[in-house]
mmCIF file of C-alpha atoms in Angstrom:
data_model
loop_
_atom_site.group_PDB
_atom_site.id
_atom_site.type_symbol
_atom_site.label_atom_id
_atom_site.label_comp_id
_atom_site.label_asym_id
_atom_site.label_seq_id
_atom_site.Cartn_x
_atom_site.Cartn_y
_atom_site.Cartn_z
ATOM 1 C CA UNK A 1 0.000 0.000 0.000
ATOM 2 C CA UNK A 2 1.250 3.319 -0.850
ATOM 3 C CA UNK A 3 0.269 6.395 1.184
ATOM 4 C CA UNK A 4 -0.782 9.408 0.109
ATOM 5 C CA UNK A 5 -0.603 13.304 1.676
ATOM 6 C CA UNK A 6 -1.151 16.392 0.184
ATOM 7 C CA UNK A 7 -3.194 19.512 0.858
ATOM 8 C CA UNK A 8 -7.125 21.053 -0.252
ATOM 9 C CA UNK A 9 -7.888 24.295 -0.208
ATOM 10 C CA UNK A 10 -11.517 26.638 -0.482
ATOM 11 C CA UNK A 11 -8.971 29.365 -1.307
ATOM 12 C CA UNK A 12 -7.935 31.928 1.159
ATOM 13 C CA UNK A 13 -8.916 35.511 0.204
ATOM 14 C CA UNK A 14 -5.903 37.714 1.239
ATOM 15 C CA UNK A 15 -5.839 40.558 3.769
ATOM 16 C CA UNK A 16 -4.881 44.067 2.504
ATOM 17 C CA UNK A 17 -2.206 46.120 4.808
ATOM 18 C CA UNK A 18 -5.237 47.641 6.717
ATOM 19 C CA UNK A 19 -6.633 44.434 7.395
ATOM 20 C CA UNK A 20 -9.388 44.319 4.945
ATOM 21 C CA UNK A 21 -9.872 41.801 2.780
ATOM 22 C CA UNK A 22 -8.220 41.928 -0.614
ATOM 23 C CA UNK A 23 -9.888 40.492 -3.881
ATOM 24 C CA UNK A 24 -11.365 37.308 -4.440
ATOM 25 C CA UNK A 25 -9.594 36.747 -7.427
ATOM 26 C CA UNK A 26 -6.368 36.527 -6.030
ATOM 27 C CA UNK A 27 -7.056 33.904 -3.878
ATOM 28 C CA UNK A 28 -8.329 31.614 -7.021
ATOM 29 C CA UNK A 29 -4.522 32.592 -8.347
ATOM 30 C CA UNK A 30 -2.646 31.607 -5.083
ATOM 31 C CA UNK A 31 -4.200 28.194 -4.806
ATOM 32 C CA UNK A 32 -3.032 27.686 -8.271
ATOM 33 C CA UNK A 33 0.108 29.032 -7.213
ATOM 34 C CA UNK A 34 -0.014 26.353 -4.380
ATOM 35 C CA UNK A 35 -1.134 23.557 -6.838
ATOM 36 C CA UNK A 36 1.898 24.124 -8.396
ATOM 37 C CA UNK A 37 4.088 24.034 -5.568
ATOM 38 C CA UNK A 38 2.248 20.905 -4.338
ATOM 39 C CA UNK A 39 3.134 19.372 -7.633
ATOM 40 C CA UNK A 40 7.134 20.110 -7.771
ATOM 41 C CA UNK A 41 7.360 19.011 -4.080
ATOM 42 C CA UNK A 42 6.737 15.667 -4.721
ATOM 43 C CA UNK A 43 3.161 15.811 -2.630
ATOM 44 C CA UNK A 44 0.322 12.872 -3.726
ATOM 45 C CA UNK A 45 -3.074 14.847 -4.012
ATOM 46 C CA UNK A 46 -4.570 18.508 -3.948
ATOM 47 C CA UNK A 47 -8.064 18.811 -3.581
ATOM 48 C CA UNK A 48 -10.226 21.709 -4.203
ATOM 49 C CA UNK A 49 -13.164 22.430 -1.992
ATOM 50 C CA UNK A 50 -16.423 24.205 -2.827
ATOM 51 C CA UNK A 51 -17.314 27.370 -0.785
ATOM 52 C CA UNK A 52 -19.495 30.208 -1.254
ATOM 53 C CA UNK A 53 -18.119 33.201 0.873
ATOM 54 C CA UNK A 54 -15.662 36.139 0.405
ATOM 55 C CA UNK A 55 -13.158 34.590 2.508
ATOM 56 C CA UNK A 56 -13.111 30.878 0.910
ATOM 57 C CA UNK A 57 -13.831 31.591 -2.798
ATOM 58 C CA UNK A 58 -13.822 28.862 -4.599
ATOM 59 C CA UNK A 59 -17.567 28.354 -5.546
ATOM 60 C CA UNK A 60 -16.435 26.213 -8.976
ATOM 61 C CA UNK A 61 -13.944 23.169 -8.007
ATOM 62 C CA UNK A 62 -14.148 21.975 -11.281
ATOM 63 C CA UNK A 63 -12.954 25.311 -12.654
ATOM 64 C CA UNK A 64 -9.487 25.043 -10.928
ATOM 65 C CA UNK A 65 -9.191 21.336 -11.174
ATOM 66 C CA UNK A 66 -8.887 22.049 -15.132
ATOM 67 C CA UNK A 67 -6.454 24.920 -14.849
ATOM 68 C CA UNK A 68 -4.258 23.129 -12.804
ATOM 69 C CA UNK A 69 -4.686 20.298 -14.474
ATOM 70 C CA UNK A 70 -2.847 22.038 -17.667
ATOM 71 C CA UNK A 71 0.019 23.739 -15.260
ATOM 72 C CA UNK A 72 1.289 20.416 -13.533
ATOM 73 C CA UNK A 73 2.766 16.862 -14.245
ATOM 74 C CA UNK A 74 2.145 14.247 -11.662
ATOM 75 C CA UNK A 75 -0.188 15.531 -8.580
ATOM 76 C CA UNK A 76 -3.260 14.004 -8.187
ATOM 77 C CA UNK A 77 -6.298 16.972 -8.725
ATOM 78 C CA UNK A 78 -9.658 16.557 -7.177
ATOM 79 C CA UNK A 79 -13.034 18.342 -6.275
ATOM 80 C CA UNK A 80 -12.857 18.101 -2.177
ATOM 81 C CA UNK A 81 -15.835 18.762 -2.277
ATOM 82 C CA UNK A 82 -18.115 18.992 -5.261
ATOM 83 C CA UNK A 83 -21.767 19.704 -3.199
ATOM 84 C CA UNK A 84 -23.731 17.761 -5.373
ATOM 85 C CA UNK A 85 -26.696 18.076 -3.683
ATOM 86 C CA UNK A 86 -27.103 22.033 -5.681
ATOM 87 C CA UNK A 87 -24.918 20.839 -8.563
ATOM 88 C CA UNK A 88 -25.715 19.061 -11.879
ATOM 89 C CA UNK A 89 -24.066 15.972 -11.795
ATOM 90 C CA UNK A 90 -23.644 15.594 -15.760
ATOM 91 C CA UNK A 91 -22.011 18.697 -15.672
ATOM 92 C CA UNK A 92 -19.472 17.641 -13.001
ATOM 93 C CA UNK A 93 -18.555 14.503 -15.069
ATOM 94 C CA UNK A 94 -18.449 16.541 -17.865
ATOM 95 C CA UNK A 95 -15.437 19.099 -16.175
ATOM 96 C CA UNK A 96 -13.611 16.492 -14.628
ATOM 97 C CA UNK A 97 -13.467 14.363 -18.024
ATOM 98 C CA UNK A 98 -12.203 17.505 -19.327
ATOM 99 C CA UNK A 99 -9.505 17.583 -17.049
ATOM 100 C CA UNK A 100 -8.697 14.107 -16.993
ATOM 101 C CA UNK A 101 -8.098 14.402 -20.862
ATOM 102 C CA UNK A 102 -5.455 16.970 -20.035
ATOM 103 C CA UNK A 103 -4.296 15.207 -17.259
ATOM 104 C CA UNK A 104 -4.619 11.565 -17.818
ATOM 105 C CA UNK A 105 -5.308 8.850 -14.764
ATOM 106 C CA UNK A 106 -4.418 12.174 -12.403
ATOM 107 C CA UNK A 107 -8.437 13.363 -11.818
ATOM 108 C CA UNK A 108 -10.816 12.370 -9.118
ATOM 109 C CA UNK A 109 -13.799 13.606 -7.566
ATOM 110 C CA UNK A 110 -15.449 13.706 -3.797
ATOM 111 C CA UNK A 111 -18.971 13.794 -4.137
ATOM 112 C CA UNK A 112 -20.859 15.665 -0.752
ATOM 113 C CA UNK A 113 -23.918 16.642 0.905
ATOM 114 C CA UNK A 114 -22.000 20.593 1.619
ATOM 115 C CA UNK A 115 -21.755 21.219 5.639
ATOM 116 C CA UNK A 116 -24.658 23.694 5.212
ATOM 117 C CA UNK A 117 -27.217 24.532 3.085
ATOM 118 C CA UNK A 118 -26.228 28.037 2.084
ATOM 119 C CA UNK A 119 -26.142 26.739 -1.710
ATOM 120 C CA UNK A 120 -29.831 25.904 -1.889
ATOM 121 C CA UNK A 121 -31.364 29.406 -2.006
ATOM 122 C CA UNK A 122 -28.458 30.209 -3.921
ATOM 123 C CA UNK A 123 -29.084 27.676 -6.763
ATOM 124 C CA UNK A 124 -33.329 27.952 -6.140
ATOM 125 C CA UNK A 125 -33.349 24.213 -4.393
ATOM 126 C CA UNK A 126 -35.666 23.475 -1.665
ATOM 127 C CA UNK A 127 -33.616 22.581 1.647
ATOM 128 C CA UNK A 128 -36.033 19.790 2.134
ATOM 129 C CA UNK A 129 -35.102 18.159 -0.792
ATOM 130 C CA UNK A 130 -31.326 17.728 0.880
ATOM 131 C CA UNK A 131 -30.935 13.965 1.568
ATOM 132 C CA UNK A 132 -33.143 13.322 -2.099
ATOM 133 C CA UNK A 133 -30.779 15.578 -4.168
ATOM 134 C CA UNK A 134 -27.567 14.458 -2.834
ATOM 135 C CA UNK A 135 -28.592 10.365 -3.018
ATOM 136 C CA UNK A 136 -29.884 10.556 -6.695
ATOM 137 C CA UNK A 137 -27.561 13.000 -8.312
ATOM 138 C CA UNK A 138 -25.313 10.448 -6.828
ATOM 139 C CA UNK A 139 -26.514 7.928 -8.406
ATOM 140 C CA UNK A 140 -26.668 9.638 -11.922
ATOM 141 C CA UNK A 141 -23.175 10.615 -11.515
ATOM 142 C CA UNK A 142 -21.960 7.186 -10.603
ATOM 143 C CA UNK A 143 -24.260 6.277 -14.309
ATOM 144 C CA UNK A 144 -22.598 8.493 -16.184
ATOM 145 C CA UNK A 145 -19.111 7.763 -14.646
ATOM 146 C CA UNK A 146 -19.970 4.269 -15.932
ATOM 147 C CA UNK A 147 -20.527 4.228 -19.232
ATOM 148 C CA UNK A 148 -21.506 6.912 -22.385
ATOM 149 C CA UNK A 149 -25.348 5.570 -22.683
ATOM 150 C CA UNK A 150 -27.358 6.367 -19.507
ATOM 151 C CA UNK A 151 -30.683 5.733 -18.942
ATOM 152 C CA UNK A 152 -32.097 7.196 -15.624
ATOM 153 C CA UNK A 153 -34.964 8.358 -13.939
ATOM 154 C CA UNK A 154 -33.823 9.771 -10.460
ATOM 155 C CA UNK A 155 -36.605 11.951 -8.537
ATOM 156 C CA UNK A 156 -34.744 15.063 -8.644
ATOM 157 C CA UNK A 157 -35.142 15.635 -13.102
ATOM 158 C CA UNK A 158 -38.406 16.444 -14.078
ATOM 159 C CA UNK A 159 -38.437 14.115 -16.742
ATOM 160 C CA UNK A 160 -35.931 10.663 -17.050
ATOM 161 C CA UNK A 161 -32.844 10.181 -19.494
ATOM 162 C CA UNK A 162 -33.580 7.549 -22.248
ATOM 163 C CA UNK A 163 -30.039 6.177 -23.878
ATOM 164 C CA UNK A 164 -28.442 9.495 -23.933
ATOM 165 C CA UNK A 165 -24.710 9.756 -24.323
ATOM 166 C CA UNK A 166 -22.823 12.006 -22.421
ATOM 167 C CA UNK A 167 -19.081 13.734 -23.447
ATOM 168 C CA UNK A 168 -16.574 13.700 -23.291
ATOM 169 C CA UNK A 169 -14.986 10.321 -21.757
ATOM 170 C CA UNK A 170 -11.840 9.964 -19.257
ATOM 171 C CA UNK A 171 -9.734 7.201 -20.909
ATOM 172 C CA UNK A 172 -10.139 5.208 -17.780
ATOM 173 C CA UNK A 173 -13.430 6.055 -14.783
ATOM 174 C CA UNK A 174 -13.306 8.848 -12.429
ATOM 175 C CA UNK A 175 -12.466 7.374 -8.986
ATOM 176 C CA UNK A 176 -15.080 8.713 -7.155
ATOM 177 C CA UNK A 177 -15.075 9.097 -3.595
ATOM 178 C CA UNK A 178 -18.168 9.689 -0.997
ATOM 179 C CA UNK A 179 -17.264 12.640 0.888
ATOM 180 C CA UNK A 180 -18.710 12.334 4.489
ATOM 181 C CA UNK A 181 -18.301 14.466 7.839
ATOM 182 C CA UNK A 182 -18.998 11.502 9.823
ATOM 183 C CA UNK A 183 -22.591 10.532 9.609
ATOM 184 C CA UNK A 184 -23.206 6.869 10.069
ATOM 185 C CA UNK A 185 -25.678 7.019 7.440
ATOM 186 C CA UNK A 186 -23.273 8.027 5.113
ATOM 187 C CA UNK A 187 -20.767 5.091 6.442
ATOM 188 C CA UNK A 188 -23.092 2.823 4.977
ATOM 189 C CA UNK A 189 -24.320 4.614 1.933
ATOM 190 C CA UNK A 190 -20.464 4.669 0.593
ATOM 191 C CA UNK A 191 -20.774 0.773 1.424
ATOM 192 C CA UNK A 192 -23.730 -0.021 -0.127
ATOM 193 C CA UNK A 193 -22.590 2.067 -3.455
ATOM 194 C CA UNK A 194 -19.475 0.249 -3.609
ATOM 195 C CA UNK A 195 -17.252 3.621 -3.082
ATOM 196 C CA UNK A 196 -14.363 4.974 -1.240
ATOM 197 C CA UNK A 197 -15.383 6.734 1.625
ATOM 198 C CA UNK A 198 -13.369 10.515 2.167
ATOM 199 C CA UNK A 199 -14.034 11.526 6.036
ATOM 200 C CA UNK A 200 -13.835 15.522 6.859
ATOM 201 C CA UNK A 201 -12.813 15.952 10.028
ATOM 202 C CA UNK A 202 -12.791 18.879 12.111
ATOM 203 C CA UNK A 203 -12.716 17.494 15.695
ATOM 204 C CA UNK A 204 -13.274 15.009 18.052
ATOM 205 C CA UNK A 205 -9.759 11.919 18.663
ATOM 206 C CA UNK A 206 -8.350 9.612 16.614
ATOM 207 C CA UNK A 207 -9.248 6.942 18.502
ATOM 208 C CA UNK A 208 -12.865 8.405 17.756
ATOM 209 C CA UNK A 209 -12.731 8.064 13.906
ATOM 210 C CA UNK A 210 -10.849 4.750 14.271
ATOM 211 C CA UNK A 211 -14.375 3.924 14.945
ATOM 212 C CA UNK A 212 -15.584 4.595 11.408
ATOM 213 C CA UNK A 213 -12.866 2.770 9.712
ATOM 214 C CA UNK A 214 -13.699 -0.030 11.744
ATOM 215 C CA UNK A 215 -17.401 -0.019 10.957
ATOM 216 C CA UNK A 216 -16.780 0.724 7.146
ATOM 217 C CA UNK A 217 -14.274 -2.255 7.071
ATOM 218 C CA UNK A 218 -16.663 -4.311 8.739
ATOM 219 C CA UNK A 219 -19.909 -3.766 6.495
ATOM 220 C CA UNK A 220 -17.799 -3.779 3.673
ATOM 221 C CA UNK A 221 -16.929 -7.035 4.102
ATOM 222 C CA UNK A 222 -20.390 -7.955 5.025
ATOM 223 C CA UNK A 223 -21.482 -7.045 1.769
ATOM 224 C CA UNK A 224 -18.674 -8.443 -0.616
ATOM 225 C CA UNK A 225 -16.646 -6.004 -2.019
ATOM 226 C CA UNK A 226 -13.017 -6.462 -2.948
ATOM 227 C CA UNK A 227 -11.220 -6.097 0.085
ATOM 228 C CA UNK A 228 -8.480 -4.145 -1.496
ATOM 229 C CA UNK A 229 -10.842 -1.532 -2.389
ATOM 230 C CA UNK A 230 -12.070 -0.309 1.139
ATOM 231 C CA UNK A 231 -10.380 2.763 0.884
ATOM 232 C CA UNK A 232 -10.640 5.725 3.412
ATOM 233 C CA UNK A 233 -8.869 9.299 3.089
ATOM 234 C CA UNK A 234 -9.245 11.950 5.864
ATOM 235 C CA UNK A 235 -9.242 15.837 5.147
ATOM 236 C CA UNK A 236 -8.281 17.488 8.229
ATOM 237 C CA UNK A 237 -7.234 20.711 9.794
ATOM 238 C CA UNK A 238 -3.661 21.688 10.140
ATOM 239 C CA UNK A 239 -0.153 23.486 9.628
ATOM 240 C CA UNK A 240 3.309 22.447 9.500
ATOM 241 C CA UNK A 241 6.256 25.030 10.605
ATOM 242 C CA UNK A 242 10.018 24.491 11.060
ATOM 243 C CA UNK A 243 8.942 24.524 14.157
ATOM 244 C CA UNK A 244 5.722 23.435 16.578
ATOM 245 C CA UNK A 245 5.743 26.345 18.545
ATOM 246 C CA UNK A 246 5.667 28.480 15.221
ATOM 247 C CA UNK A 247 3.528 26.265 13.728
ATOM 248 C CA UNK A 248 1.037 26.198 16.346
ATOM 249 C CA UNK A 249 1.080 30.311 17.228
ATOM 250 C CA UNK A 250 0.398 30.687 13.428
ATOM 251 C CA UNK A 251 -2.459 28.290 12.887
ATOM 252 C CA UNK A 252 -4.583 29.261 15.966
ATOM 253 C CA UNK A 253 -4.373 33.216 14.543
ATOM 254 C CA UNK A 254 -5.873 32.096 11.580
ATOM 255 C CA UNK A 255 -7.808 29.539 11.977
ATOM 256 C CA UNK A 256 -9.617 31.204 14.503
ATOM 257 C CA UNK A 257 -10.216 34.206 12.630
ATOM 258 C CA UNK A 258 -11.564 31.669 9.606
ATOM 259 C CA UNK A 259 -14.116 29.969 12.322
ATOM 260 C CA UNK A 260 -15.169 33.326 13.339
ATOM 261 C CA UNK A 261 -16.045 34.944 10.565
ATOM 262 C CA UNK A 262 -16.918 31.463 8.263
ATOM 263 C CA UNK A 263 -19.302 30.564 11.039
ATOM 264 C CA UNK A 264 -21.031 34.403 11.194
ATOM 265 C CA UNK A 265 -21.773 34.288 7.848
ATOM 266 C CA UNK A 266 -23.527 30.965 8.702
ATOM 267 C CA UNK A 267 -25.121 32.591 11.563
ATOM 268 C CA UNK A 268 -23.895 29.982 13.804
ATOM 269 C CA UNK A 269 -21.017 30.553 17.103
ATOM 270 C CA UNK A 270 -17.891 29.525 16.608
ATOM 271 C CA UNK A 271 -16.239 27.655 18.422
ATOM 272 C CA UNK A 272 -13.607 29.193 21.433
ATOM 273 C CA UNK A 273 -10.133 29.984 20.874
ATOM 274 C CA UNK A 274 -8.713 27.885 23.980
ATOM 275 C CA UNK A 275 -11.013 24.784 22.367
ATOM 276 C CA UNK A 276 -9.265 24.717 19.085
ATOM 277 C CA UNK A 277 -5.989 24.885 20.750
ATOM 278 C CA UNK A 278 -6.813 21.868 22.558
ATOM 279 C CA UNK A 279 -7.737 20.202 19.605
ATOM 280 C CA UNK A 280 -3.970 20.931 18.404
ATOM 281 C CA UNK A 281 -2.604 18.517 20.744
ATOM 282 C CA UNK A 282 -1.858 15.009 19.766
ATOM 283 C CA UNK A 283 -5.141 13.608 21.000
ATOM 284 C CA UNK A 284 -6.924 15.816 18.961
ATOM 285 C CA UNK A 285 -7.413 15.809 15.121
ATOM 286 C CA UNK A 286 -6.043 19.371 13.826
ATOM 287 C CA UNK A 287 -2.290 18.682 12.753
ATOM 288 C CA UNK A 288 -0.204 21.298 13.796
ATOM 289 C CA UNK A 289 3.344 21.179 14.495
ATOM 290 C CA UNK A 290 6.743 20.377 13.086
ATOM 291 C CA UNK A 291 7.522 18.477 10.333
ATOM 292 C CA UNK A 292 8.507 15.359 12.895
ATOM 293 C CA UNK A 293 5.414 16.074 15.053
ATOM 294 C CA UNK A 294 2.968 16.128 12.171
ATOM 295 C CA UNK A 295 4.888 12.929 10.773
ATOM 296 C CA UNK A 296 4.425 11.071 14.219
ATOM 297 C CA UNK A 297 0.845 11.863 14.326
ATOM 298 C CA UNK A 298 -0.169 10.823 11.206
ATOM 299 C CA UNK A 299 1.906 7.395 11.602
ATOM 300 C CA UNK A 300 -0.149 6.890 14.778
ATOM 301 C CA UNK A 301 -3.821 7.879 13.335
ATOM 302 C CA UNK A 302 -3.040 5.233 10.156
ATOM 303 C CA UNK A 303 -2.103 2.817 12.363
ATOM 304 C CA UNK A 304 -5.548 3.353 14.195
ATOM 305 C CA UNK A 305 -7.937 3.549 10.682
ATOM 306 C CA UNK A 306 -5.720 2.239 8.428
ATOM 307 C CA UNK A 307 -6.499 4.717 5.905
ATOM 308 C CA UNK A 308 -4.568 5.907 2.284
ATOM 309 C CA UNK A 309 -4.326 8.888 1.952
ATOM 310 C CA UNK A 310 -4.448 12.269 4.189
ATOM 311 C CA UNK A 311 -4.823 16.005 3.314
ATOM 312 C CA UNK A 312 -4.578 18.934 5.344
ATOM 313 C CA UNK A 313 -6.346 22.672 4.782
ATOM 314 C CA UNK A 314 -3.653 24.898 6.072
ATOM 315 C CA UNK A 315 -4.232 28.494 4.011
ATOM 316 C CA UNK A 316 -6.917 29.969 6.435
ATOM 317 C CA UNK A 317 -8.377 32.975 7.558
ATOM 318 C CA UNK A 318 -6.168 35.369 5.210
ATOM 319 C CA UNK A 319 -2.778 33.428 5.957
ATOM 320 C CA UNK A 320 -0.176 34.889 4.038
ATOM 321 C CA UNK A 321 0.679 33.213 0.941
ATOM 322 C CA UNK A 322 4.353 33.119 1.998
ATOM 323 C CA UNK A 323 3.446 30.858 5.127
ATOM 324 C CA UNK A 324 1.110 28.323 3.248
ATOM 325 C CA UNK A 325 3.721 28.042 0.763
ATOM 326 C CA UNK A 326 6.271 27.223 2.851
ATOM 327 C CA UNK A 327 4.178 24.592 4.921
ATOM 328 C CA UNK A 328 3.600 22.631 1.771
ATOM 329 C CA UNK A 329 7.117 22.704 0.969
ATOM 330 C CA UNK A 330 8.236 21.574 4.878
ATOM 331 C CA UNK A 331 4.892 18.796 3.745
ATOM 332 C CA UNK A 332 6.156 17.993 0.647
ATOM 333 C CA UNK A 333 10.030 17.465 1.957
ATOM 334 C CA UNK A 334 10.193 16.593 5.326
ATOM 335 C CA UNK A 335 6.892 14.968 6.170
ATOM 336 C CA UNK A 336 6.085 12.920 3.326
ATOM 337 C CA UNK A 337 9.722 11.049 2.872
ATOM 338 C CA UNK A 338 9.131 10.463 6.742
ATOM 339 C CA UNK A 339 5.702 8.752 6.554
ATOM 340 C CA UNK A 340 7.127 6.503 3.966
ATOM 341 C CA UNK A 341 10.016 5.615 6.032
ATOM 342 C CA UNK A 342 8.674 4.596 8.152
ATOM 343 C CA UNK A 343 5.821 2.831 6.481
ATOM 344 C CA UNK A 344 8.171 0.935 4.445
ATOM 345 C CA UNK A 345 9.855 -0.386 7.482
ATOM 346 C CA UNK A 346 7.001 -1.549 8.810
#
C-alpha cells in the first residue's frame, strides 16, 4: 500500500495592509500558485473544496481542477468537495473528463452533501429536498461515470434520461469518492454504493474516527466487495512550521479568525479559541506542528484507521501566501519522505 498526503484548499482571500480583505480573485490565483508548488514538491493529491463566501472563494472546483490540471505533471487533482446536492451531476462529469483528458489517470472527484445549506437558495433548491438531491444526483453521476449511454430516472429531473450519451470520456473512470463528515448514514451509503469513503474531520480523537474505519471495514466485508478496495482518506485541519511552537502560534491566529467569521456568515457561534488549541494537541485531530510532530501523528492515526491517503487545509483565515507556501514545501520534503520511512519499514 502506498500512502498518500497532500493539501485542499476553499482558497484563502488575502488581507490588505489595513486588514481588509483583498480580492477574491487573487485567492483563485494563489491556490493555483499552491497547486503548483504541491506538484514540484513531490506531494500525492490537492483537492479543491467548494465554498461560497468572500473569505473561501472557490464556488467552482471543477474550474481550478482544469487549470491546474494544464500547469502540472504528476499531482493528483480533485473536487474536495463537489456539493452535489445544488450541482448538476452531468455537468461535473463533464469538467472532470475535461480535465482528466489533459491530465490523464491524475483526476478524481469527492462527491458531498456541503456542511450547510447556504447553496440551496443560492441555486433555487428546496432545503427539504437535501438527503433526495444528494442520493440521486449520486446515483446519476456514478451512471454516467460508468458508461456513455445512460438511462435514468432519479426523482430530482423532471423528466428521465432515455439512452443518452454524455461527453466527453476519461480514458479510464473517475475514482469517485463519498465525501462524508462523519454521519453513520453516510458510512453505509459509501458501502452499499461500492465507493471509497473521504471523512472531513474537524474534531473530536483519533481513537474516535478509528471507529468509522472499523465499521466501514466491517460492512464492507459484510457485503462483498473487494477487500483491497475499502479505501478511506481523511481531510483534516492543520499546519506544519520548522517549528511546533511556530507552527502552532500561526495556525490558531488564523484559523480562529476563519471559524469566526466562516461561522457568522452561517449565523452559527464559533467555536472558542482555547477549544481549538486543545484540539492541536496530539489527542486531537487538527495537525499542527513540526515536520517530525505532524509525521508522528499521522503514523499513529493510520495505524488506528488504516487509511490511504491524508490532506490537510492549512491556508486559512487570510494566511499569508508566503506561510502556506512554505508549509507545503516543509509537507512535501520533510513529512512525506518520513511517513514513507517509516511505512516501508514496517
Amino acid at each position: 500500500m502506498t500512502f498518500e498526503l497532500g493539501v485542499y484548499s476553499f482558497g484563502n482571500t488575502p488581507r490588505t495592509a489595513d486588514g481588509r480583505r483583498g480580492p477574491t480573485a487573487q485567492a483563485i490565483r494563489d491556490v493555483l500558485e499552491a497547486i503548483k508548488l504541491a506538484d514540484e514538491v513531490g506531494l500525492d493529491y490537492f483537492g479543491v473544496g467548494e465554498h461560497h463566501m468572500r473569505a473561501m472563494p472557490l464556488s467552482s472546483p471543477t474550474a481550478v481542477v482544469n487549470a491546474a490540471a494544464a500547469s502540472t505533471q504528476r499531482i493528483k487533482l480533485s473536487t474536495a468537495v463537489s456539493v452535489l446536492s445544488t450541482d448538476d451531476p452531468i455537468r461535473v462529469f463533464q469538467q472532470l473528463a475535461t480535465a482528466a483528458a489533459i491530465a490523464p489517470g491524475r483526476i478524481e472527484t469527492v462527491a458531498g452533501r456541503g456542511s450547510s445549506t447556504i447553496t440551496f437558495p443560492l441555486f433555487d433548491h428546496d432545503e427539504h429536498d437535501y438527503d433526495m438531491l444528494y442520493a440521486s444526483k449520486l446515483e446519476l453521476l456514478m451512471a454516467v461515470n460508468a458508461g456513455e449511454n445512460i438511462s435514468f430516472d432519479g426523482p430530482h429531473r423532471k423528466r428521465p434520461l432515455h439512452d443518452a450519451t454524455v461527453f466527453p470520456r476519461p480514458e479510464t473512470p473517475l475514482k469517485i469518492w463519498l465525501g462524508t463528515g462523519g454521519s453513520p448514514d453516510s458510512v453505509y451509503r459509501a458501502v452499499e454504493l461500492g465507493l471509497p469513503m473521504f471523512l472531513g474531520i474537524l474534531g473530536g480523537t483519533p481513537e474516535h474516527w478509528a471507529q468509522y474505519g472499523r465499521a466501514y471495514r466491517a460492512a464492507w466485508k459484510e457485503a462483498g466487495h473487494p477487500a483491497e478496495q475499502a479505501d478511506i482518506a481523511v481531510a483534516v485541519h492543520g499546519f506544519v512550521a520548522d517549528t511546533g511552537e511556530a507552527a502552532r502560534a500561526t495556525y490558531l491566529e488564523y484559523e480562529h479568525r476563519m471559524m469566526a467569521e466562516g461561522m457568522a456568515e452561517l449565523g452559527r457561534p464559533a467555536p472558542p479559541r482555547a477549544d481549538r488549541a486543545a484540539a492541536f494537541g496530539p489527542g486531537g485531530m487538527v495537525f499542527v506542528g513540526s515536520p517530525n510532530e505532524i509525521a508522528d501523528r499521522i503514523l499513529n492515526l493510520h495505524g488506528l484507521l488504516g487509511h490511504t491517503r491524508q490532506i490537510l487545509q492549512m491556508d486559512v483565515g487570510g494566511m499569508p501566501q508566503r506561510d502556506f507556501l512554505r508549509a507545503i514545501e516543509l509537507l512535501g520534503t520533510k513529512v512525506l519522505p518520513q511517513i514513507r520511512t517509516e511505512l516501508a519499514a514496517r
